[in-house]
Amino acid sequence: MISCGTLLEREMLVKWRNNEMNCIICDNKMAICEVLKNKVNTPNVMKKFMKADKYNITFYHCENCGHGYIENILPDSFYEEFTVALDDKECNNQKNTRSAGFDRIINRLLEMTGNDNESILEIGSGRGYLLKQALERFRYGLGVEPSKAEAEVAKKMDLNIIVDFFGRQNNIDRKFSSFVSTMVFEHLPNPKESILYAYELLKDGGSGVIQVPNAQRTYLKKVYFDIYPQHLHYYTPMSLTKLVMDAGFEVLSCEVTSDGNYLEIYVKKVIRTKSFYEKLTSDKNFFEKNMSEYSCVGIWGASYASRSLVYIIDQTKIKYFFDVSSSKIGGYINDLDVQIEYPEISKVNECDLIIIMANEYTDEIIRNLKDRCAYKGEVIYFDYTCELKRMRLGD
Protein backbone atom coordinates (compact mmCIF):
# COMPACT_ATOMS: atom_id res chain seq x y z
CA MET A 1 0.00 0.00 0.00
CA ILE A 2 1.33 3.43 -0.92
CA SER A 3 1.14 6.01 1.87
CA CYS A 4 0.48 9.68 1.26
CA GLY A 5 2.72 10.49 4.24
CA THR A 6 2.39 13.73 6.20
CA LEU A 7 -0.46 16.24 6.04
CA LEU A 8 1.78 18.47 3.94
CA GLU A 9 2.38 15.65 1.45
CA ARG A 10 -1.35 14.87 1.23
CA GLU A 11 -2.13 18.53 0.55
CA MET A 12 0.56 18.59 -2.12
CA LEU A 13 -0.86 15.42 -3.70
CA VAL A 14 -4.32 17.03 -4.02
CA LYS A 15 -2.78 20.10 -5.66
CA TRP A 16 -0.84 17.88 -8.05
CA ARG A 17 -3.92 16.07 -9.14
CA ASN A 18 -5.69 19.39 -9.66
CA ASN A 19 -2.64 20.70 -11.54
CA GLU A 20 -2.25 23.53 -8.99
CA MET A 21 1.20 22.63 -7.72
CA ASN A 22 3.43 25.44 -6.49
CA CYS A 23 7.19 25.08 -6.17
CA ILE A 24 8.17 24.23 -2.59
CA ILE A 25 11.35 26.32 -3.05
CA CYS A 26 10.09 29.60 -4.53
CA ASP A 27 6.27 29.17 -4.50
CA ASN A 28 6.04 29.80 -8.24
CA LYS A 29 3.43 27.74 -10.11
CA MET A 30 4.96 24.54 -11.47
CA ALA A 31 4.24 23.12 -14.90
CA ILE A 32 4.06 19.50 -16.01
CA CYS A 33 7.22 18.90 -17.97
CA GLU A 34 6.66 15.30 -19.02
CA VAL A 35 5.28 11.95 -17.84
CA LEU A 36 8.02 9.32 -17.59
CA LYS A 37 6.67 5.82 -18.11
CA ASN A 38 7.65 2.44 -16.62
CA LYS A 39 9.84 3.75 -13.81
CA VAL A 40 10.67 1.12 -11.17
CA ASN A 41 10.30 1.54 -7.42
CA THR A 42 12.94 -0.70 -5.78
CA PRO A 43 16.18 -0.33 -3.83
CA ASN A 44 19.25 0.28 -5.99
CA VAL A 45 20.37 -3.34 -5.61
CA MET A 46 18.14 -6.25 -4.58
CA LYS A 47 19.37 -9.30 -2.67
CA LYS A 48 17.41 -11.66 -4.91
CA PHE A 49 15.78 -11.52 -8.30
CA MET A 50 12.24 -10.22 -8.35
CA LYS A 51 9.94 -8.59 -10.85
CA ALA A 52 9.77 -4.85 -10.28
CA ASP A 53 6.56 -2.85 -10.16
CA LYS A 54 6.47 -0.05 -12.71
CA TYR A 55 4.91 3.40 -12.45
CA ASN A 56 4.29 6.42 -14.59
CA ILE A 57 5.86 9.47 -12.95
CA THR A 58 4.90 13.05 -13.70
CA PHE A 59 7.87 15.40 -13.59
CA TYR A 60 6.98 18.95 -12.54
CA HIS A 61 9.28 21.83 -13.34
CA CYS A 62 9.49 25.39 -12.01
CA GLU A 63 10.33 27.94 -14.70
CA ASN A 64 11.31 30.48 -12.03
CA CYS A 65 14.07 28.65 -10.10
CA GLY A 66 14.44 25.53 -12.24
CA HIS A 67 13.49 23.16 -9.45
CA GLY A 68 12.05 19.76 -10.35
CA TYR A 69 9.63 17.66 -8.33
CA ILE A 70 7.79 14.33 -8.47
CA GLU A 71 4.98 12.83 -6.42
CA ASN A 72 6.00 10.71 -3.43
CA ILE A 73 4.81 7.15 -4.16
CA LEU A 74 7.11 5.44 -1.64
CA PRO A 75 5.57 3.44 1.23
CA ASP A 76 6.33 4.78 4.72
CA SER A 77 8.49 1.73 5.43
CA PHE A 78 10.68 2.09 2.32
CA TYR A 79 13.78 3.47 4.06
CA GLU A 80 13.61 1.33 7.18
CA GLU A 81 15.64 -1.49 5.63
CA PHE A 82 17.02 0.53 2.72
CA THR A 83 20.68 -0.01 1.84
CA VAL A 84 22.83 1.15 -1.06
CA ALA A 85 24.90 -2.05 -1.29
CA LEU A 86 24.62 -5.77 -0.68
CA ASP A 87 27.70 -5.91 1.52
CA ASP A 88 30.69 -3.87 2.66
CA LYS A 89 33.24 -5.27 0.21
CA GLU A 90 34.95 -2.61 -1.84
CA CYS A 91 38.21 -2.52 -3.76
CA ASN A 92 41.00 -0.27 -2.46
CA ASN A 93 40.54 2.19 -5.32
CA GLN A 94 36.89 2.76 -4.37
CA LYS A 95 37.77 3.23 -0.71
CA ASN A 96 40.62 5.60 -1.50
CA THR A 97 38.44 7.69 -3.82
CA ARG A 98 35.66 7.84 -1.23
CA SER A 99 38.12 8.72 1.54
CA ALA A 100 39.71 11.50 -0.53
CA GLY A 101 36.28 12.99 -1.20
CA PHE A 102 35.43 12.93 2.50
CA ASP A 103 38.74 14.58 3.36
CA ARG A 104 38.05 17.38 0.87
CA ILE A 105 34.66 18.09 2.45
CA ILE A 106 35.92 17.87 6.04
CA ASN A 107 38.88 20.17 5.35
CA ARG A 108 36.63 22.82 3.79
CA LEU A 109 34.20 22.73 6.71
CA LEU A 110 37.03 23.23 9.19
CA GLU A 111 38.57 25.99 7.08
CA MET A 112 35.26 27.88 7.02
CA THR A 113 34.97 27.85 10.83
CA GLY A 114 38.58 28.69 11.62
CA ASN A 115 39.22 25.05 12.63
CA ASP A 116 36.36 24.80 15.12
CA ASN A 117 36.40 21.01 15.52
CA GLU A 118 34.13 20.74 18.57
CA SER A 119 31.32 18.77 16.89
CA ILE A 120 29.83 17.65 13.58
CA LEU A 121 26.32 16.50 12.61
CA GLU A 122 25.69 14.24 9.62
CA ILE A 123 22.18 14.32 8.18
CA GLY A 124 21.63 10.95 6.53
CA SER A 125 24.74 9.23 7.86
CA GLY A 126 24.20 5.90 6.08
CA ARG A 127 26.80 3.35 7.13
CA GLY A 128 28.82 6.01 8.90
CA TYR A 129 31.92 6.09 6.73
CA LEU A 130 32.06 9.88 6.43
CA LEU A 131 31.21 10.40 10.11
CA LYS A 132 33.89 7.92 11.16
CA GLN A 133 36.47 9.77 9.09
CA ALA A 134 35.29 13.15 10.37
CA LEU A 135 35.89 12.00 13.96
CA GLU A 136 39.60 11.87 13.19
CA ARG A 137 39.35 15.68 13.21
CA PHE A 138 36.22 16.48 15.26
CA ARG A 139 35.88 15.75 18.98
CA TYR A 140 32.21 14.71 18.81
CA GLY A 141 29.95 13.48 16.04
CA LEU A 142 26.28 12.53 15.66
CA GLY A 143 24.53 10.90 12.73
CA VAL A 144 20.82 10.75 11.90
CA GLU A 145 19.81 7.86 9.62
CA PRO A 146 16.33 6.37 8.96
CA SER A 147 17.57 3.03 7.62
CA LYS A 148 17.91 0.48 10.42
CA ALA A 149 20.14 -1.68 8.21
CA GLU A 150 22.53 1.18 7.43
CA ALA A 151 22.53 2.50 11.00
CA GLU A 152 23.40 -0.93 12.36
CA VAL A 153 26.65 -0.93 10.37
CA ALA A 154 27.50 2.53 11.73
CA LYS A 155 26.74 1.53 15.32
CA LYS A 156 29.16 -1.38 15.06
CA MET A 157 31.87 1.27 14.53
CA ASP A 158 30.83 2.83 17.88
CA LEU A 159 29.26 5.87 16.22
CA ASN A 160 26.46 7.92 17.81
CA ILE A 161 23.45 7.36 15.56
CA ILE A 162 19.79 8.39 15.88
CA VAL A 163 17.72 5.92 13.85
CA ASP A 164 15.03 8.20 12.47
CA PHE A 165 14.27 10.68 9.74
CA PHE A 166 15.95 14.03 10.38
CA GLY A 167 13.60 16.48 12.07
CA ARG A 168 12.63 18.20 15.30
CA GLN A 169 11.27 14.92 16.65
CA ASN A 170 14.94 13.92 17.07
CA ASN A 171 15.07 16.26 20.11
CA ILE A 172 18.78 16.95 19.65
CA ASP A 173 19.91 19.02 22.64
CA ARG A 174 23.25 20.46 21.51
CA LYS A 175 24.71 22.82 18.92
CA PHE A 176 27.23 21.76 16.27
CA SER A 177 30.29 23.37 14.71
CA SER A 178 29.46 21.89 11.29
CA PHE A 179 26.90 19.76 9.50
CA VAL A 180 27.21 17.62 6.40
CA SER A 181 24.55 16.02 4.21
CA THR A 182 25.46 14.06 1.09
CA MET A 183 22.84 12.62 -1.26
CA VAL A 184 19.97 13.17 1.20
CA PHE A 185 18.04 16.38 0.49
CA GLU A 186 16.71 15.02 -2.80
CA HIS A 187 14.90 12.31 -0.78
CA LEU A 188 13.22 14.57 1.79
CA PRO A 189 9.48 15.30 1.42
CA ASN A 190 9.89 18.75 3.01
CA PRO A 191 13.46 20.04 2.67
CA LYS A 192 12.46 23.46 4.04
CA GLU A 193 11.67 22.00 7.46
CA SER A 194 14.92 20.04 7.40
CA ILE A 195 17.17 22.97 6.50
CA LEU A 196 15.52 25.17 9.14
CA TYR A 197 16.22 22.52 11.78
CA ALA A 198 19.83 22.24 10.58
CA TYR A 199 20.14 26.02 10.93
CA GLU A 200 18.82 25.86 14.52
CA LEU A 201 21.32 23.12 15.45
CA LEU A 202 24.33 24.98 14.07
CA LYS A 203 26.42 27.30 16.24
CA ASP A 204 26.82 30.93 15.23
CA GLY A 205 29.74 30.93 12.82
CA GLY A 206 29.22 27.23 12.06
CA SER A 207 29.57 25.74 8.58
CA GLY A 208 27.66 23.21 6.53
CA VAL A 209 27.65 21.42 3.19
CA ILE A 210 24.80 19.86 1.21
CA GLN A 211 25.54 17.59 -1.76
CA VAL A 212 22.71 16.63 -4.14
CA PRO A 213 22.40 15.36 -7.72
CA ASN A 214 22.84 18.07 -10.34
CA ALA A 215 19.32 18.41 -11.72
CA GLN A 216 20.25 21.36 -13.89
CA ARG A 217 21.96 18.82 -16.12
CA THR A 218 19.05 16.39 -15.68
CA TYR A 219 16.56 18.92 -17.03
CA LEU A 220 18.66 20.56 -19.75
CA LYS A 221 20.00 17.26 -21.13
CA LYS A 222 16.83 15.28 -20.34
CA VAL A 223 18.78 12.62 -18.45
CA TYR A 224 15.84 10.25 -17.99
CA PHE A 225 17.66 7.78 -15.72
CA ASP A 226 18.26 10.52 -13.12
CA ILE A 227 14.53 10.56 -12.34
CA TYR A 228 13.20 7.80 -10.10
CA PRO A 229 10.84 7.49 -7.09
CA GLN A 230 13.47 7.76 -4.36
CA HIS A 231 14.40 11.28 -5.54
CA LEU A 232 11.50 13.63 -4.90
CA HIS A 233 13.42 16.90 -5.43
CA TYR A 234 15.62 17.92 -8.36
CA TYR A 235 17.83 20.87 -7.44
CA THR A 236 19.43 23.46 -9.66
CA PRO A 237 22.11 25.86 -8.40
CA MET A 238 19.38 28.51 -8.14
CA SER A 239 16.84 26.41 -6.23
CA LEU A 240 19.47 24.95 -3.87
CA THR A 241 20.85 28.42 -3.16
CA LYS A 242 17.38 29.81 -2.46
CA LEU A 243 16.59 26.91 -0.13
CA VAL A 244 19.56 27.60 2.14
CA MET A 245 19.39 31.40 1.94
CA ASP A 246 15.71 31.42 2.92
CA ALA A 247 16.71 29.44 6.02
CA GLY A 248 19.14 32.21 6.97
CA PHE A 249 22.45 30.81 5.74
CA GLU A 250 25.16 32.74 3.95
CA VAL A 251 26.28 30.91 0.80
CA LEU A 252 30.06 30.65 0.51
CA SER A 253 30.09 28.59 -2.70
CA CYS A 254 27.86 26.48 -4.93
CA GLU A 255 29.65 24.34 -7.46
CA VAL A 256 29.27 21.39 -9.81
CA THR A 257 31.40 18.39 -8.83
CA SER A 258 32.06 14.77 -9.80
CA ASP A 259 32.14 15.29 -13.57
CA GLY A 260 28.88 17.20 -13.52
CA ASN A 261 26.93 14.67 -11.47
CA TYR A 262 26.54 16.60 -8.20
CA LEU A 263 25.96 20.05 -6.78
CA GLU A 264 27.76 21.02 -3.57
CA ILE A 265 26.77 24.09 -1.61
CA TYR A 266 28.84 25.34 1.34
CA VAL A 267 27.07 27.57 3.85
CA LYS A 268 27.79 29.46 7.03
CA LYS A 269 25.58 30.59 9.90
CA VAL A 270 26.67 34.17 10.41
CA ILE A 271 25.91 36.60 13.20
CA ARG A 272 24.08 39.27 11.29
CA THR A 273 25.22 42.87 11.74
CA LYS A 274 22.41 45.38 12.02
CA SER A 275 24.03 48.29 10.17
CA PHE A 276 27.18 49.51 8.42
CA TYR A 277 27.80 51.78 11.39
CA GLU A 278 27.62 48.84 13.79
CA LYS A 279 30.20 46.94 11.69
CA LEU A 280 32.50 49.98 11.52
CA THR A 281 32.24 50.50 15.29
CA SER A 282 32.95 46.82 15.95
CA ASP A 283 36.05 46.88 13.74
CA LYS A 284 37.26 50.10 15.36
CA ASN A 285 36.95 48.50 18.80
CA PHE A 286 38.88 45.47 17.54
CA PHE A 287 41.79 47.63 16.38
CA GLU A 288 41.82 49.68 19.59
CA LYS A 289 42.02 46.48 21.63
CA ASN A 290 44.57 44.68 19.44
CA MET A 291 46.94 47.49 18.42
CA SER A 292 47.72 48.90 21.86
CA GLU A 293 50.69 46.60 22.50
CA TYR A 294 52.49 47.32 19.21
CA SER A 295 54.90 50.13 18.43
CA CYS A 296 55.79 49.51 14.75
CA VAL A 297 52.87 48.71 12.48
CA GLY A 298 52.86 48.15 8.74
CA ILE A 299 49.90 48.11 6.36
CA TRP A 300 50.15 45.81 3.33
CA GLY A 301 47.83 46.71 0.47
CA ALA A 302 46.97 50.14 -0.93
CA SER A 303 43.37 49.10 -1.56
CA TYR A 304 39.91 50.64 -1.39
CA ALA A 305 39.62 49.04 2.07
CA SER A 306 42.75 50.85 3.27
CA ARG A 307 41.16 54.21 2.46
CA SER A 308 38.49 53.52 5.09
CA LEU A 309 40.85 51.81 7.55
CA VAL A 310 42.95 54.92 8.17
CA TYR A 311 40.03 56.60 9.97
CA ILE A 312 39.49 53.85 12.56
CA ILE A 313 43.08 53.01 13.62
CA ASP A 314 45.80 54.83 15.54
CA GLN A 315 47.79 56.38 12.67
CA THR A 316 50.71 57.33 14.93
CA LYS A 317 51.79 53.68 15.03
CA ILE A 318 51.85 53.23 11.22
CA LYS A 319 55.51 53.30 10.12
CA TYR A 320 55.28 51.47 6.79
CA PHE A 321 52.76 51.14 3.97
CA PHE A 322 53.60 48.24 1.64
CA ASP A 323 52.40 47.35 -1.84
CA VAL A 324 53.97 45.43 -4.75
CA SER A 325 52.25 47.41 -7.52
CA SER A 326 54.70 49.72 -9.31
CA SER A 327 51.85 52.11 -10.10
CA LYS A 328 51.18 52.63 -6.36
CA ILE A 329 54.74 52.72 -4.98
CA GLY A 330 55.78 56.28 -4.16
CA GLY A 331 52.20 57.46 -3.72
CA TYR A 332 49.87 58.02 -0.75
CA ILE A 333 46.32 57.24 0.25
CA ASN A 334 43.91 59.79 1.71
CA ASP A 335 44.90 61.44 5.00
CA LEU A 336 47.80 59.07 5.81
CA ASP A 337 51.19 60.73 5.61
CA VAL A 338 53.12 57.48 5.01
CA GLN A 339 54.52 56.87 1.54
CA ILE A 340 53.70 53.58 -0.16
CA GLU A 341 56.80 51.43 -0.75
CA TYR A 342 57.86 47.95 -1.82
CA PRO A 343 57.92 45.42 1.07
CA GLU A 344 61.68 45.07 1.56
CA ILE A 345 62.46 42.14 3.87
CA SER A 346 64.36 44.26 6.37
CA LYS A 347 61.50 46.76 6.70
CA VAL A 348 58.86 44.05 6.94
CA ASN A 349 60.74 42.48 9.85
CA GLU A 350 60.95 45.79 11.71
CA CYS A 351 57.18 45.57 12.15
CA ASP A 352 55.72 43.80 15.15
CA LEU A 353 52.28 43.93 13.47
CA ILE A 354 51.24 43.93 9.82
CA ILE A 355 47.65 44.73 8.85
CA ILE A 356 46.77 43.03 5.55
CA MET A 357 44.31 45.10 3.53
CA ALA A 358 44.65 43.54 0.05
CA ASN A 359 41.72 41.25 0.80
CA GLU A 360 41.80 39.40 -2.53
CA TYR A 361 45.41 38.38 -1.89
CA THR A 362 45.44 37.65 1.85
CA ASP A 363 46.62 34.04 1.53
CA GLU A 364 49.29 35.00 -0.98
CA ILE A 365 50.58 37.80 1.27
CA ILE A 366 50.71 35.49 4.30
CA ARG A 367 52.76 32.97 2.26
CA ASN A 368 55.04 35.81 1.16
CA LEU A 369 55.53 36.92 4.76
CA LYS A 370 56.34 33.36 5.86
CA ASP A 371 58.46 32.13 2.96
CA ARG A 372 60.19 35.19 1.51
CA CYS A 373 60.42 37.40 4.57
CA ALA A 374 60.56 34.76 7.35
CA TYR A 375 58.35 37.16 9.30
CA LYS A 376 57.72 36.07 12.90
CA GLY A 377 55.40 38.84 14.05
CA GLU A 378 51.62 39.16 14.14
CA VAL A 379 49.15 39.90 11.37
CA ILE A 380 45.60 41.22 11.40
CA TYR A 381 43.41 40.50 8.38
CA PHE A 382 39.82 40.16 7.23
CA ASP A 383 38.76 36.56 6.58
CA TYR A 384 36.43 35.58 3.71
CA THR A 385 33.37 36.57 5.77
CA CYS A 386 34.96 40.00 6.42
CA GLU A 387 35.50 39.26 10.12
CA LEU A 388 38.79 40.53 11.59
CA LYS A 389 41.30 37.88 12.64
CA ARG A 390 44.65 38.07 14.44
CA MET A 391 47.41 35.51 13.97
CA ARG A 392 51.09 35.08 14.92
CA LEU A 393 53.13 33.78 12.00
CA GLY A 394 56.05 32.64 14.16
CA ASP A 395 53.96 29.87 15.78
PDB file of C-alpha atoms in Angstrom, residues 102-111 115-120 130-141:
ATOM      1  CA  PHE A 102      35.428  12.927   2.495  1.00  0.00           C
ATOM      2  CA  ASP A 103      38.741  14.585   3.359  1.00  0.00           C
ATOM      3  CA  ARG A 104      38.052  17.379   0.875  1.00  0.00           C
ATOM      4  CA  ILE A 105      34.661  18.087   2.451  1.00  0.00           C
ATOM      5  CA  ILE A 106      35.923  17.869   6.045  1.00  0.00           C
ATOM      6  CA  ASN A 107      38.879  20.167   5.348  1.00  0.00           C
ATOM      7  CA  ARG A 108      36.634  22.818   3.794  1.00  0.00           C
ATOM      8  CA  LEU A 109      34.205  22.734   6.705  1.00  0.00           C
ATOM      9  CA  LEU A 110      37.032  23.232   9.188  1.00  0.00           C
ATOM     10  CA  GLU A 111      38.567  25.990   7.084  1.00  0.00           C
ATOM     11  CA  ASN A 115      39.218  25.051  12.627  1.00  0.00           C
ATOM     12  CA  ASP A 116      36.363  24.797  15.118  1.00  0.00           C
ATOM     13  CA  ASN A 117      36.400  21.010  15.524  1.00  0.00           C
ATOM     14  CA  GLU A 118      34.132  20.738  18.571  1.00  0.00           C
ATOM     15  CA  SER A 119      31.319  18.767  16.887  1.00  0.00           C
ATOM     16  CA  ILE A 120      29.830  17.646  13.577  1.00  0.00           C
ATOM     17  CA  LEU A 130      32.064   9.882   6.433  1.00  0.00           C
ATOM     18  CA  LEU A 131      31.206  10.401  10.110  1.00  0.00           C
ATOM     19  CA  LYS A 132      33.887   7.923  11.163  1.00  0.00           C
ATOM     20  CA  GLN A 133      36.475   9.771   9.085  1.00  0.00           C
ATOM     21  CA  ALA A 134      35.293  13.152  10.368  1.00  0.00           C
ATOM     22  CA  LEU A 135      35.892  12.004  13.959  1.00  0.00           C
ATOM     23  CA  GLU A 136      39.603  11.869  13.188  1.00  0.00           C
ATOM     24  CA  ARG A 137      39.352  15.683  13.208  1.00  0.00           C
ATOM     25  CA  PHE A 138      36.223  16.484  15.263  1.00  0.00           C
ATOM     26  CA  ARG A 139      35.882  15.750  18.975  1.00  0.00           C
ATOM     27  CA  TYR A 140      32.213  14.707  18.807  1.00  0.00           C
ATOM     28  CA  GLY A 141      29.946  13.482  16.038  1.00  0.00           C
TER      29      GLY A 141
END
